[in-house]
Short mmCIF file of C-alpha atoms in Angstrom, two decimals:
data_model
loop_
_atom_site.label_atom_id
_atom_site.label_comp_id
_atom_site.label_asym_id
_atom_site.label_seq_id
_atom_site.Cartn_x
_atom_site.Cartn_y
_atom_site.Cartn_z
CA MET A 865 -156.94 -84.59 119.21
CA ASP A 866 -153.97 -86.39 120.82
CA ILE A 867 -150.74 -86.57 118.88
CA VAL A 868 -147.79 -88.67 120.06
CA ILE A 869 -144.33 -87.27 119.32
CA ALA A 870 -141.54 -89.85 119.65
CA ASP A 871 -137.91 -88.72 119.62
CA ASP A 872 -135.05 -89.57 121.97
CA SER A 873 -133.95 -85.92 121.79
CA ARG A 874 -135.91 -83.61 124.08
CA VAL A 875 -134.52 -80.68 122.14
CA MET A 876 -135.90 -82.07 118.89
CA ARG A 877 -139.29 -82.78 120.47
CA GLN A 878 -139.42 -79.11 121.48
CA ILE A 879 -138.43 -78.02 117.98
CA VAL A 880 -141.13 -80.25 116.48
CA LEU A 881 -143.72 -78.80 118.86
CA ARG A 882 -142.65 -75.27 118.03
CA THR A 883 -142.80 -75.96 114.32
CA LEU A 884 -146.24 -77.56 114.63
CA ARG A 885 -147.49 -74.39 116.32
CA GLN A 886 -145.85 -72.24 113.63
CA ALA A 887 -147.64 -74.36 111.02
CA GLY A 888 -150.95 -73.65 112.70
CA PHE A 889 -151.45 -76.96 114.51
CA ASP A 890 -151.50 -75.54 118.01
CA HIS A 891 -154.95 -76.70 119.10
CA HIS A 892 -154.08 -80.33 119.72
CA THR A 893 -152.86 -82.24 122.77
CA TYR A 894 -149.33 -83.52 122.40
CA VAL A 895 -147.88 -86.53 124.21
CA GLU A 896 -144.10 -86.91 124.21
CA ALA A 897 -142.29 -90.24 124.09
CA VAL A 898 -138.55 -90.74 124.54
CA ASP A 899 -138.16 -93.77 122.30
CA GLY A 900 -140.13 -96.34 120.36
CA ALA A 901 -140.91 -98.50 123.37
CA ASP A 902 -142.18 -95.53 125.36
CA ALA A 903 -144.24 -94.45 122.35
CA LEU A 904 -145.79 -97.89 122.01
CA ASP A 905 -146.93 -97.77 125.63
CA LYS A 906 -148.33 -94.27 125.30
CA ILE A 907 -150.08 -95.03 122.03
CA GLY A 908 -151.78 -97.94 123.72
CA ALA A 909 -152.77 -95.75 126.64
CA THR A 910 -153.95 -92.63 124.81
CA GLY A 911 -155.26 -93.86 121.46
CA PRO A 912 -153.87 -90.91 119.49
CA GLU A 913 -155.08 -89.70 116.14
CA LEU A 914 -151.54 -89.33 114.80
CA VAL A 915 -148.02 -90.48 115.62
CA LEU A 916 -144.94 -88.43 114.66
CA SER A 917 -141.76 -90.40 115.14
CA ASP A 918 -138.04 -90.13 114.68
CA TRP A 919 -136.47 -93.10 112.91
CA ASN A 920 -133.24 -93.70 114.77
CA MET A 921 -133.91 -94.19 118.49
CA PRO A 922 -132.54 -96.49 121.20
CA ASN A 923 -134.60 -99.33 122.72
CA MET A 924 -137.03 -99.40 119.79
CA SER A 925 -136.52 -97.49 116.56
CA GLY A 926 -139.26 -95.66 114.76
CA ILE A 927 -139.52 -98.27 112.03
CA GLU A 928 -139.74 -101.02 114.67
CA LEU A 929 -142.47 -99.03 116.41
CA LEU A 930 -144.45 -98.71 113.18
CA ARG A 931 -144.12 -102.39 112.37
CA ALA A 932 -145.22 -103.32 115.91
CA LEU A 933 -148.29 -101.11 115.58
CA ARG A 934 -149.30 -102.54 112.22
CA ALA A 935 -148.63 -106.10 113.37
CA GLY A 936 -150.98 -105.47 116.27
CA GLY A 937 -153.69 -104.15 113.98
CA ASN A 938 -153.24 -100.50 114.94
CA GLU A 939 -153.71 -98.38 111.82
CA VAL A 940 -153.11 -94.99 113.46
CA PRO A 941 -151.76 -92.47 110.92
CA PHE A 942 -147.99 -92.47 111.31
CA GLY A 943 -145.39 -90.04 109.99
CA PHE A 944 -141.63 -90.05 110.31
CA ILE A 945 -139.65 -86.93 111.19
CA THR A 946 -136.09 -87.97 110.57
CA SER A 947 -132.67 -86.80 109.43
CA GLU A 948 -132.63 -89.67 106.91
CA GLY A 949 -134.86 -88.67 104.00
CA SER A 950 -133.37 -90.68 101.15
CA PRO A 951 -135.65 -92.33 98.55
CA GLN A 952 -134.76 -95.73 100.05
CA MET A 953 -135.86 -94.63 103.51
CA ARG A 954 -139.07 -93.17 102.12
CA ASP A 955 -139.81 -96.44 100.33
CA GLU A 956 -139.15 -98.44 103.46
CA ALA A 957 -141.37 -96.11 105.46
CA GLU A 958 -144.19 -96.39 102.98
CA GLN A 959 -143.86 -100.17 102.78
CA ALA A 960 -144.14 -100.38 106.56
CA GLY A 961 -147.31 -98.31 106.55
CA ALA A 962 -146.19 -94.73 107.14
CA THR A 963 -148.31 -91.96 105.67
CA PHE A 964 -145.44 -89.51 105.19
CA LEU A 965 -141.83 -88.76 106.00
CA ILE A 966 -140.63 -85.26 106.84
CA ALA A 967 -136.87 -84.88 106.56
CA LYS A 968 -134.84 -82.86 109.02
CA PRO A 969 -134.04 -80.03 108.72
CA PHE A 970 -137.67 -79.09 108.20
CA THR A 971 -139.81 -75.98 107.82
CA PRO A 972 -143.32 -75.13 109.04
CA GLU A 973 -144.41 -75.36 105.41
CA ALA A 974 -143.30 -79.00 105.25
CA PHE A 975 -145.49 -79.72 108.26
CA GLU A 976 -148.45 -77.87 106.76
CA GLN A 977 -148.17 -79.86 103.56
CA ALA A 978 -147.81 -83.25 105.26
CA LEU A 979 -150.40 -82.80 107.97
CA ALA A 980 -153.15 -80.71 106.37
CA GLY A 981 -155.02 -83.72 105.08
CA ILE A 982 -154.76 -85.51 108.42
CA LEU A 983 -155.27 -82.83 111.03
CA GLY A 984 -157.29 -80.39 108.97
CA MET B 592 -115.17 -114.59 102.29
CA SER B 593 -115.51 -110.89 103.20
CA ALA B 594 -114.31 -108.14 100.86
CA SER B 595 -111.12 -106.29 101.73
CA PRO B 596 -111.98 -102.95 103.31
CA VAL B 597 -111.44 -99.90 101.14
CA ALA B 598 -110.74 -96.52 102.69
CA PRO B 599 -113.90 -94.42 102.25
CA GLU B 600 -113.80 -91.43 100.00
CA ARG B 601 -113.77 -87.91 101.36
CA VAL B 602 -117.20 -86.26 101.19
CA ASP B 603 -117.31 -83.26 98.87
CA ASP B 604 -116.87 -79.86 100.54
CA GLU B 605 -119.78 -78.28 98.68
CA VAL B 606 -122.12 -81.09 99.68
CA VAL B 607 -121.27 -80.68 103.35
CA ARG B 608 -121.52 -76.91 103.09
CA SER B 609 -124.99 -77.13 101.58
CA ILE B 610 -126.15 -79.50 104.30
CA VAL B 611 -124.73 -77.39 107.12
CA ASP B 612 -126.25 -74.22 105.67
CA GLN B 613 -129.71 -75.82 105.73
CA VAL B 614 -129.24 -77.25 109.21
CA TRP B 615 -128.05 -73.91 110.62
CA GLU B 616 -131.03 -72.08 109.14
CA SER B 617 -133.53 -74.64 110.37
CA LEU B 618 -132.20 -75.43 113.85
CA LEU B 619 -130.53 -72.12 114.70
CA GLY B 620 -132.49 -69.66 112.59
CA SER B 621 -129.43 -68.05 111.08
CA PRO B 622 -126.98 -68.71 108.26
CA ALA B 623 -123.75 -70.59 108.81
CA VAL B 624 -120.98 -67.98 108.86
CA ASP B 625 -117.31 -68.81 108.48
CA TRP B 626 -114.91 -68.21 111.36
CA SER B 627 -112.49 -65.42 110.62
CA GLY B 628 -110.46 -65.57 113.82
CA PRO B 629 -107.25 -67.50 114.58
CA PRO B 630 -107.54 -70.92 112.95
CA ASP B 631 -106.08 -72.70 115.98
CA ARG B 632 -108.52 -71.20 118.50
CA LEU B 633 -110.19 -74.53 119.27
CA ARG B 634 -106.93 -76.46 119.18
CA SER B 635 -105.50 -74.24 121.87
CA ALA B 636 -108.60 -74.37 124.07
CA THR B 637 -108.37 -75.96 127.51
CA THR B 638 -111.77 -77.59 127.20
CA VAL B 639 -113.91 -78.38 124.19
CA LEU B 640 -117.12 -80.30 123.74
CA THR B 641 -117.35 -82.84 120.94
CA ALA B 642 -120.49 -84.42 119.53
CA GLU B 643 -120.03 -87.34 117.15
CA ILE B 644 -122.21 -89.66 115.16
CA THR B 645 -120.89 -92.59 113.19
CA LEU B 646 -121.84 -93.96 109.82
CA THR B 647 -121.04 -97.58 109.07
CA GLY B 648 -121.40 -99.74 106.01
CA ASP B 649 -120.28 -99.08 102.48
CA TRP B 650 -118.99 -95.72 103.77
CA THR B 651 -117.53 -95.65 107.28
CA GLY B 652 -116.69 -92.54 109.22
CA MET B 653 -118.27 -89.93 111.39
CA VAL B 654 -119.71 -86.46 111.58
CA ARG B 655 -118.25 -84.43 114.41
CA LEU B 656 -119.01 -81.03 115.92
CA THR B 657 -116.46 -79.39 118.22
CA CYS B 658 -116.86 -76.14 120.13
CA GLY B 659 -116.27 -74.58 123.52
CA PRO B 660 -118.64 -75.45 126.40
CA ALA B 661 -120.13 -71.95 126.49
CA THR B 662 -120.72 -72.04 122.74
CA ALA B 663 -122.48 -75.39 123.07
CA ARG B 664 -124.70 -73.90 125.76
CA SER B 665 -125.52 -70.95 123.51
CA LEU B 666 -126.34 -73.24 120.59
CA ALA B 667 -128.65 -75.25 122.82
CA ALA B 668 -130.36 -72.14 124.17
CA THR B 669 -131.10 -71.02 120.63
CA MET B 670 -132.42 -74.41 119.57
CA LEU B 671 -134.67 -74.57 122.62
CA GLY B 672 -135.82 -70.98 122.33
CA ALA B 673 -134.62 -70.39 125.89
CA GLY B 674 -135.10 -66.95 127.35
CA PRO B 675 -132.29 -64.74 128.66
CA GLY B 676 -130.93 -66.07 131.91
CA GLU B 677 -132.74 -69.39 131.56
CA VAL B 678 -130.56 -72.14 132.98
CA LEU B 679 -130.11 -75.19 130.80
CA LEU B 680 -129.32 -78.65 132.08
CA ASP B 681 -126.08 -80.25 130.89
CA GLU B 682 -128.16 -83.02 129.34
CA ASP B 683 -130.06 -80.48 127.27
CA VAL B 684 -126.80 -78.99 125.99
CA GLU B 685 -125.47 -82.43 125.09
CA ASP B 686 -128.80 -83.31 123.52
CA ALA B 687 -128.73 -80.17 121.37
CA VAL B 688 -125.24 -80.58 119.93
CA GLY B 689 -125.94 -84.28 119.51
CA GLU B 690 -129.00 -83.44 117.48
CA VAL B 691 -127.00 -81.10 115.23
CA VAL B 692 -124.61 -83.93 114.29
CA ASN B 693 -127.57 -86.28 113.97
CA VAL B 694 -129.24 -84.06 111.39
CA VAL B 695 -126.00 -83.32 109.53
CA GLY B 696 -125.08 -87.01 109.66
CA GLY B 697 -128.42 -88.16 108.35
CA ASN B 698 -128.18 -85.78 105.43
CA VAL B 699 -124.58 -86.80 104.69
CA LYS B 700 -125.77 -90.41 104.71
CA GLY B 701 -128.34 -89.49 102.07
CA THR B 702 -125.58 -88.40 99.69
CA LEU B 703 -123.52 -91.59 99.98
CA ARG B 704 -123.56 -94.49 97.57
CA GLY B 705 -124.36 -97.96 98.80
CA SER B 706 -125.78 -98.97 102.14
CA THR B 707 -124.77 -97.09 105.29
CA SER B 708 -126.27 -97.01 108.76
CA LEU B 709 -126.39 -94.02 111.06
CA GLY B 710 -125.54 -94.49 114.72
CA LEU B 711 -126.67 -92.51 117.75
CA PRO B 712 -124.94 -89.29 118.81
CA ARG B 713 -122.30 -89.34 121.51
CA VAL B 714 -121.08 -86.26 123.33
CA ALA B 715 -117.89 -85.90 125.34
CA GLY B 716 -115.57 -83.23 126.68
CA GLY B 717 -111.84 -83.03 126.41
CA ALA B 718 -108.87 -80.82 125.70
CA GLY B 719 -108.62 -78.88 122.47
CA HIS B 720 -105.27 -80.43 121.58
CA GLY B 721 -105.68 -82.59 118.51
CA VAL B 722 -108.83 -80.86 117.27
CA GLY B 723 -109.00 -80.78 113.46
CA PRO B 724 -109.68 -80.33 110.69
CA HIS B 725 -107.15 -82.87 109.49
CA PRO B 726 -106.02 -83.80 105.97
CA GLY B 727 -108.49 -86.10 104.27
CA THR B 728 -111.48 -84.77 106.18
CA THR B 729 -114.10 -82.23 105.21
CA GLY B 730 -114.10 -79.47 107.79
CA LEU B 731 -116.11 -76.28 108.15
CA LEU B 732 -114.85 -73.80 110.74
CA LEU B 733 -117.83 -71.62 111.55
CA THR B 734 -118.56 -68.87 114.02
CA TRP B 735 -121.31 -68.69 116.62
CA GLU B 736 -121.59 -65.61 118.83
CA GLY B 737 -117.95 -64.77 118.28
CA GLU B 738 -116.59 -68.25 118.98
CA PRO B 739 -115.54 -71.07 116.62
CA VAL B 740 -117.55 -74.17 115.84
CA LEU B 741 -115.91 -76.94 113.82
CA VAL B 742 -118.08 -79.32 111.82
CA GLU B 743 -116.22 -82.24 110.23
CA VAL B 744 -117.03 -85.23 108.10
CA VAL B 745 -114.27 -87.73 108.85
CA PRO B 746 -113.81 -90.89 106.78
CA ASP B 747 -112.48 -93.84 108.74
CA PRO B 748 -108.99 -94.50 107.33
CA ASP B 749 -109.14 -98.09 108.57
CA PRO B 750 -112.72 -99.30 108.12
CA PRO B 751 -113.59 -102.76 109.47
CA GLU B 752 -114.33 -105.58 107.08
CA GLN B 753 -118.01 -105.61 106.21
CA ASP B 754 -119.62 -109.06 106.18
CA THR B 755 -123.04 -107.67 106.95
CA PRO B 756 -124.22 -104.09 107.25
CA ALA B 757 -124.47 -102.68 110.76
CA PRO B 758 -128.04 -102.51 112.10
CA ALA B 759 -129.66 -99.08 112.14
CA GLY B 760 -129.72 -97.30 115.47
CA HIS B 761 -127.01 -99.39 117.11
CA GLN B 762 -124.93 -97.80 119.86
CA ASP B 763 -121.47 -96.95 118.68
CA GLN B 764 -118.06 -97.37 120.22
CA PRO B 765 -116.94 -94.74 122.75
CA PRO B 766 -115.18 -91.69 121.30
CA THR B 767 -111.66 -92.60 120.30
CA ASP B 768 -110.23 -89.58 122.05
CA GLY B 769 -111.18 -91.19 125.38
CA GLY B 770 -113.19 -88.08 126.23
CA ARG B 771 -114.97 -88.05 129.55
CA ARG B 772 -118.67 -87.38 129.90
CA TRP B 773 -118.93 -83.60 129.88
CA THR B 774 -120.22 -81.65 132.85
CA SER B 775 -120.19 -77.89 133.29
#
């Protein structure tokens, strides 16, 4: 299963990958994207089963990416991994079509809980 | 007619401490420990690295991390899980300290009243002269591998008038200290 990870921080992408493995999700193929625009291209090219995205990114933010996907009819499961986990952000994420929002700093347990029903 | 700007309130010490404790445990795998050395160690340093992220809107200010270049490299190595002797690129080091202020900043934003937008991290090098903490700011002077790391939440004493909230993810103004782009 392909999973796209979008974050303008390479360090954070590595931390997300490490945490996914710690949570037991190490048998998937991960595609990294450096911002929302890059993620949109790679989602179109790879047809992933899940998108994990930061919110605040240059060129195209995570919320802009999600809205572009939904506007284009792409219903791929989408989760935010972001430093901004306020109730308002969670509402906005849900309204835009996100399945979940994991707030940074996160734990492997948070990933297990959010992804178990999606990745199995 | 826009409202007159009001100087933002100082963010509570305990709130910042709680956030930094969680960030240190998650990103660095160890608790945030207070610095017990000379309080002016960073201020007297020849070169420091500063990572900043701004918050704009109903609360305006920034979150800033300041440390020595070698300390920044060590923080990055830990965050990346780099092995002994593994050489890190400058961009990875800048990325790492930028991400620390990004996560702290996002969590500080979550504690603020009203509407505030978080910018993108900026990293620069400069001299230690003028390094805080300063009155009116919330500052935590921590230790990492025997060297100081300063984490500050700095309200803007002269916030701009707010007609409309700043868009999320916008690129911020260059660091006010005129710091150059850091290279090793």
